[in-house]
Coordinates of C-alpha atoms and ligand atoms in Angstrom, one line a residue:
M13 CA -6.2 85.9 -7.6
A14 CA -3.4 84.1 -9.4
K15 CA -4.4 82.1 -12.5
V16 CA -3.6 78.5 -12.6
L17 CA -4.7 78.0 -16.2
E18 CA -5.1 80.3 -19.2
V19 CA -6.4 78.8 -22.4
K20 CA -6.2 81.0 -25.4
D21 CA -7.8 80.3 -28.8
L22 CA -7.8 76.5 -28.7
V23 CA -8.6 74.9 -32.1
T24 CA -8.9 71.1 -32.4
K25 CA -10.1 69.2 -35.5
F26 CA -10.7 65.6 -36.5
Y27 CA -9.7 64.5 -40.0
T28 CA -12.3 61.8 -40.6
L29 CA -13.4 59.9 -43.8
D30 CA -16.6 62.0 -43.7
G31 CA -14.6 65.3 -43.6
V32 CA -13.0 67.6 -41.1
V33 CA -14.9 67.8 -37.8
H34 CA -14.4 71.3 -36.4
A35 CA -14.8 70.2 -32.8
V36 CA -13.2 73.1 -30.9
N37 CA -13.2 76.5 -32.8
G38 CA -11.2 79.0 -30.8
V39 CA -12.0 78.4 -27.1
S40 CA -10.5 80.8 -24.5
F41 CA -11.0 80.8 -20.7
D42 CA -9.0 80.9 -17.5
L43 CA -9.2 79.4 -14.1
D44 CA -8.1 80.9 -10.8
E45 CA -6.2 79.0 -8.1
G46 CA -8.7 77.0 -6.1
E47 CA -11.7 78.0 -8.2
T48 CA -14.4 75.7 -9.4
L49 CA -15.5 76.4 -13.0
A50 CA -18.5 74.5 -14.4
I51 CA -18.7 73.8 -18.2
V52 CA -22.1 73.2 -19.6
G53 CA -23.5 72.7 -23.0
E54 CA -25.3 70.1 -25.2
S55 CA -23.7 66.8 -26.0
G56 CA -21.2 67.2 -28.9
C57 CA -20.5 70.9 -28.2
G58 CA -16.8 70.2 -27.6
K59 CA -16.5 70.0 -23.8
S60 CA -14.6 66.7 -23.7
V61 CA -12.4 67.5 -26.7
T62 CA -11.4 70.8 -25.1
M63 CA -10.2 69.0 -21.9
L64 CA -8.6 66.1 -23.8
S65 CA -6.7 68.7 -25.9
L66 CA -5.3 70.2 -22.7
L67 CA -4.2 66.8 -21.4
G68 CA -2.6 65.7 -24.6
L69 CA -5.1 62.8 -24.9
I70 CA -6.7 63.6 -28.3
P71 CA -6.4 60.4 -30.5
S72 CA -4.1 61.3 -33.4
P73 CA -4.9 60.6 -36.1
P74 CA -7.7 61.5 -36.7
G75 CA -7.4 64.4 -34.2
K76 CA -5.1 67.4 -34.2
V77 CA -4.7 70.3 -31.8
E78 CA -4.2 73.0 -34.5
R79 CA -3.8 76.2 -32.6
G80 CA -3.8 77.8 -29.2
N81 CA -2.0 78.1 -25.9
A82 CA -2.8 76.6 -22.5
F83 CA -0.6 78.2 -19.9
F84 CA -0.4 76.2 -16.7
S85 CA 1.1 77.6 -13.6
G86 CA 1.9 74.7 -11.3
G87 CA 4.5 73.9 -8.7
T88 CA 7.3 73.9 -11.3
G89 CA 6.6 77.3 -12.9
R90 CA 4.6 78.3 -15.9
C91 CA 4.4 76.2 -19.1
D92 CA 2.3 75.9 -22.2
L93 CA 0.7 72.5 -22.0
L94 CA 0.2 72.5 -25.8
Q95 CA 3.9 72.9 -26.3
L96 CA 5.2 70.3 -23.9
A97 CA 6.9 67.2 -25.2
A98 CA 5.0 63.9 -24.4
P99 CA 7.1 62.8 -21.4
E100 CA 6.8 66.2 -19.7
L101 CA 3.1 66.3 -20.3
R102 CA 2.8 62.8 -18.9
D103 CA 4.5 64.1 -15.7
V104 CA 2.0 67.0 -15.4
R105 CA -1.0 64.8 -16.3
G106 CA -1.9 62.7 -13.3
G107 CA 0.6 64.7 -11.2
Q108 CA -0.2 68.4 -11.1
I109 CA -3.4 68.0 -13.1
G110 CA -5.7 65.2 -12.0
F111 CA -8.6 64.0 -14.1
V112 CA -11.7 62.0 -13.5
F113 CA -13.8 60.8 -16.5
Q114 CA -17.4 59.7 -16.8
D115 CA -16.7 56.0 -17.1
P116 CA -14.6 54.6 -14.2
I117 CA -14.6 51.2 -15.8
S118 CA -12.6 52.0 -18.9
S119 CA -10.4 54.4 -16.9
L120 CA -9.2 51.8 -14.5
N121 CA -6.9 48.9 -15.4
P122 CA -8.8 45.6 -14.9
I123 CA -5.7 43.5 -14.1
L124 CA -4.2 45.7 -11.3
T125 CA -5.7 45.9 -7.9
V126 CA -7.2 49.3 -7.0
G127 CA -4.5 49.9 -4.4
E128 CA -1.7 49.1 -6.9
Q129 CA -3.2 51.7 -9.3
I130 CA -3.1 54.4 -6.7
A131 CA 0.4 53.3 -5.5
E132 CA 1.6 53.3 -9.1
S133 CA 0.7 57.0 -9.5
L134 CA 2.5 57.8 -6.3
T135 CA 5.7 56.1 -7.2
R136 CA 5.7 57.5 -10.7
H137 CA 4.9 61.1 -9.9
L138 CA 6.2 61.6 -6.3
G139 CA 9.0 59.0 -6.3
L140 CA 7.7 57.2 -3.2
T141 CA 9.1 53.8 -2.3
R142 CA 6.7 50.8 -2.7
E143 CA 6.1 50.7 1.0
Q144 CA 5.5 54.5 1.3
A145 CA 3.1 54.3 -1.7
H146 CA 1.3 51.4 -0.1
R147 CA 0.7 53.2 3.1
R148 CA -0.3 56.5 1.3
A149 CA -2.7 54.6 -1.0
I150 CA -4.6 53.1 2.0
K151 CA -4.8 56.6 3.4
L152 CA -6.2 57.9 0.1
L153 CA -8.8 55.1 -0.1
E154 CA -9.9 56.2 3.4
E155 CA -10.0 59.8 2.3
V156 CA -12.3 59.1 -0.6
G157 CA -14.7 57.1 1.7
I158 CA -13.8 53.5 1.0
P159 CA -14.5 51.4 4.1
E160 CA -11.9 48.9 5.3
A161 CA -9.4 50.5 3.1
A162 CA -6.5 48.3 4.0
Q163 CA -8.4 45.1 2.9
R164 CA -9.9 46.8 -0.1
Y165 CA -6.4 47.7 -1.4
D166 CA -6.1 44.2 -2.8
S167 CA -9.5 44.3 -4.6
Y168 CA -9.8 44.4 -8.4
P169 CA -11.9 47.1 -10.0
H170 CA -14.6 44.6 -11.0
H171 CA -15.2 43.9 -7.3
F172 CA -16.4 47.5 -6.8
S173 CA -19.7 49.2 -7.7
G174 CA -19.7 52.1 -10.1
G175 CA -19.7 54.6 -7.3
M176 CA -16.8 52.9 -5.5
R177 CA -14.8 52.7 -8.7
Q178 CA -15.3 56.4 -9.2
R179 CA -14.0 57.0 -5.7
V180 CA -10.9 55.1 -6.7
M181 CA -10.5 57.3 -9.8
I182 CA -10.8 60.3 -7.5
A183 CA -8.2 58.9 -5.1
I184 CA -5.8 58.5 -8.1
A185 CA -6.7 62.0 -9.3
I186 CA -5.9 63.6 -5.9
S187 CA -3.0 61.4 -5.1
C188 CA -0.4 64.0 -5.9
S189 CA -2.3 67.0 -4.5
P190 CA -2.9 68.5 -7.9
S191 CA -3.4 72.2 -8.7
I192 CA -6.3 71.3 -11.0
I193 CA -8.8 68.4 -11.2
I194 CA -10.6 68.1 -14.5
A195 CA -13.9 66.1 -13.9
D196 CA -15.7 65.3 -17.1
E197 CA -19.3 64.3 -16.2
P198 CA -17.9 62.3 -13.3
T199 CA -21.4 61.5 -11.9
T200 CA -23.3 60.9 -15.2
A201 CA -23.0 57.1 -15.1
L202 CA -23.9 56.8 -11.4
D203 CA -27.3 56.6 -9.8
V204 CA -28.7 59.7 -8.1
T205 CA -27.9 59.2 -4.5
V206 CA -24.3 58.1 -5.4
Q207 CA -24.1 61.3 -7.6
A208 CA -24.8 63.5 -4.6
Q209 CA -22.2 61.6 -2.5
I210 CA -19.5 62.1 -5.2
V211 CA -20.3 65.8 -5.4
D212 CA -20.0 66.1 -1.6
L213 CA -16.7 64.2 -1.8
F214 CA -15.4 66.7 -4.3
K215 CA -16.4 69.6 -2.1
R216 CA -14.7 68.1 0.9
L217 CA -11.5 67.3 -1.0
R218 CA -11.4 70.8 -2.5
D219 CA -11.5 72.3 1.0
M220 CA -8.8 69.9 2.1
I221 CA -6.4 70.2 -0.9
G222 CA -7.4 73.6 -2.3
M223 CA -7.2 72.5 -5.9
A224 CA -9.1 74.2 -8.7
I225 CA -11.8 72.1 -10.4
I226 CA -13.1 72.1 -13.9
W227 CA -16.5 70.4 -13.7
I228 CA -18.1 69.3 -16.9
T229 CA -21.8 68.5 -16.6
H230 CA -25.3 68.2 -18.0
D231 CA -26.8 68.7 -14.6
L232 CA -27.4 72.4 -14.0
G233 CA -28.8 71.5 -10.6
V234 CA -25.4 70.5 -9.4
V235 CA -23.7 73.6 -10.7
A236 CA -25.2 76.1 -8.3
G237 CA -24.0 74.4 -5.2
L238 CA -20.6 73.5 -6.5
A239 CA -19.1 76.1 -8.9
E240 CA -18.2 79.7 -8.6
R241 CA -18.4 80.4 -12.4
V242 CA -20.1 78.8 -15.3
L243 CA -18.9 78.6 -18.9
V244 CA -21.5 77.8 -21.5
M245 CA -20.3 76.1 -24.7
Y246 CA -22.0 75.9 -28.0
G247 CA -20.7 74.6 -31.4
G248 CA -17.1 74.3 -30.2
R249 CA -17.0 77.9 -28.9
V250 CA -17.6 79.7 -25.6
A251 CA -21.1 81.3 -25.7
E252 CA -21.1 82.9 -22.3
V253 CA -19.1 82.9 -19.1
A254 CA -20.2 84.4 -15.8
L255 CA -20.4 84.0 -12.0
V256 CA -23.0 81.4 -11.2
D257 CA -25.6 83.7 -9.6
D258 CA -25.2 86.2 -12.4
L259 CA -25.6 83.6 -15.1
Y260 CA -28.9 82.4 -13.5
E261 CA -30.2 86.0 -12.9
R262 CA -29.0 87.7 -16.1
P263 CA -28.3 85.2 -18.8
Q264 CA -27.2 87.2 -21.8
H265 CA -26.8 84.7 -24.6
P266 CA -30.0 83.5 -26.3
Y267 CA -28.7 79.9 -25.9
T268 CA -28.2 80.3 -22.2
H269 CA -31.7 81.7 -22.0
G270 CA -32.9 78.5 -23.8
L271 CA -31.0 76.3 -21.3
L272 CA -32.4 78.1 -18.3
G273 CA -35.7 79.2 -19.7
A274 CA -37.8 76.1 -19.4
L275 CA -38.0 74.1 -16.1
P276 CA -35.3 71.4 -16.0
R277 CA -36.7 68.1 -17.0
I278 CA -36.5 65.5 -14.2
D279 CA -35.4 62.2 -15.6
T280 CA -36.6 58.9 -14.4
D281 CA -33.4 58.5 -12.5
G282 CA -34.2 61.9 -10.8
S283 CA -31.4 63.9 -12.4
R284 CA -32.0 67.2 -14.0
R285 CA -30.9 67.5 -17.6
L286 CA -30.6 70.3 -20.0
V287 CA -33.9 70.8 -21.7
S288 CA -33.8 70.5 -25.5
I289 CA -34.0 73.7 -27.5
D290 CA -35.8 73.8 -30.9
G291 CA -33.6 73.1 -33.9
T292 CA -30.6 70.8 -34.3
P293 CA -27.1 71.2 -33.0
P294 CA -24.6 72.6 -35.5
D295 CA -23.0 70.4 -38.2
L296 CA -19.4 70.5 -37.2
L297 CA -18.3 69.3 -40.6
I298 CA -18.9 72.8 -41.9
P299 CA -16.2 75.3 -41.0
L300 CA -17.4 78.1 -38.8
V301 CA -17.9 81.5 -40.5
R302 CA -20.8 82.9 -38.5
C303 CA -22.4 82.6 -35.1
P304 CA -22.9 78.9 -34.6
F305 CA -26.2 79.5 -32.8
A306 CA -27.7 81.8 -35.5
P307 CA -29.9 79.0 -37.2
R308 CA -31.6 78.4 -33.9
C309 CA -31.7 81.9 -32.6
A310 CA -34.9 84.0 -32.4
Y311 CA -32.8 87.2 -32.3
A312 CA -30.4 86.6 -35.2
F313 CA -29.9 89.5 -37.6
E314 CA -27.6 90.1 -40.6
R315 CA -24.4 90.4 -38.7
C316 CA -24.9 87.0 -36.9
W317 CA -24.9 85.3 -40.3
E318 CA -21.7 87.1 -41.5
E319 CA -19.3 87.2 -38.6
I320 CA -18.3 85.0 -35.6
P321 CA -19.1 86.9 -32.4
Q322 CA -16.1 87.1 -30.0
L323 CA -16.6 87.3 -26.2
M324 CA -17.6 90.8 -25.2
P325 CA -18.0 92.3 -21.7
A326 CA -21.6 92.0 -20.3
G327 CA -21.1 92.9 -16.7
I328 CA -18.7 92.2 -13.8
Q329 CA -16.8 88.9 -14.6
H330 CA -19.4 88.3 -17.3
Q331 CA -18.7 87.9 -21.0
V332 CA -21.0 86.9 -23.9
A333 CA -20.3 86.1 -27.5
C334 CA -23.5 87.6 -29.0
F335 CA -24.1 90.6 -31.3
Y336 CA -27.6 91.1 -29.8
D337 CA -28.2 92.8 -26.5
I338 CA -31.2 91.0 -25.0
E339 CA -31.5 93.4 -22.1
R340 CA -31.6 96.5 -24.3
G341 CA -33.5 94.8 -27.1
G342 CA -31.2 95.7 -30.0
P343 CA -27.7 95.1 -31.5
R344 CA -25.0 95.2 -28.9
S345 CA -22.9 98.3 -29.2
G346 CA -19.3 97.8 -30.2
Ligands
ADP417 N1 -12.2 60.6 -32.1 C1 -13.0 61.4 -32.7 N2 -13.1 61.3 -34.0 C2 -14.0 62.2 -34.7 N3 -14.8 63.1 -34.1 C3 -14.7 63.2 -32.8 C4 -13.8 62.4 -32.0 N4 -14.0 62.7 -30.7 C5 -14.9 63.7 -30.7 N5 -15.3 64.0 -31.9 C6 -16.3 65.0 -32.3 O1 -16.0 66.2 -31.7 C7 -17.2 66.9 -31.4 C8 -17.1 67.4 -29.9 O2 -17.2 66.2 -29.1 P1 -17.1 66.2 -27.5 O3 -16.1 67.2 -27.1 O4 -16.9 64.8 -27.1 O5 -18.5 66.7 -27.1 P2 -19.1 66.9 -25.6 O6 -19.4 68.3 -25.4 O7 -20.4 66.1 -25.6 O8 -18.1 66.4 -24.6 C9 -18.3 66.0 -31.7 O9 -18.9 66.4 -32.9 C10 -17.7 64.7 -31.8 O10 -18.4 63.8 -32.6
MG418 MG1 -18.2 64.8 -23.3

């Protein structure tokens, strides 16, 4: 399977008044064409900063992408997103790579109609005329399930509910038939029935367009029915990556065990959230010199306090960054 994205050793920091925040500390992963990859991990572990780094959307200052490559193979050949000049990256972003964020209110422009915002993407990226873009935008509104799309074209974002606004964001994200959609907690702000509808919409559009999806989430319940692979992040690093079933059946990282071990907590809104694990998340103001999970880990031994574990093979399409082999009950060989 051809790779549409290869991220290698991404490092992003924020130079704040309190010190340097080591948000992303050497993240590597790749994404196959048409594949759905879920990224899970506690709040603050670097999921959003990783994606914003790829899209060139890190606020600078205080942020800086310090190291890494992100090879994207789109319609126009292979390029390193982290090396592209701003105008080229703007062409890719919103064109070949679509994105949907958690909060559709701040992502949409309040003074343009929803139709104009979709049409604007089409004229900018695909060079359609105003009339062509108008027609295509109505079609897109229909595709994302907005009733009476022709009339709704002229509505402003504040006329729409949260779920409808997210549908508009999705229409913009798919408007140019992207190779990848990055969806950063796209259902977190929505109520539970609307969440399920949005997940179904993504599945339908994926089948229609064939794009790859990076789906960032807290809700492990959604992951199983949507993603092929799961990547678990901790402390700005990849802790484990595996096929979904394999991850559920044979979690290898003690942190993943923690995430899956207890029954998911059902929130008052009915959504399943990551259960909390004893101890506190790592202080990202301290540079990483050892396993970030060691202070919370029941299995940590000397090596974990002295060295940063790299991803190691742990099965077919399964990798883990841990020196301890849970299955064998001892240090991992190699
Ligand atoms: N603009 C910013 N300035 C300073 N620190 C930031 C900024 N954006 C994110 N961070 C820090 O980077 C770390 C990773 O954040 P983020 O990627 O948003 O986590 P999440 O996994 O919840 O998406 C956090 O410690 C966060 O506080
Ligand atoms: Mg986030």
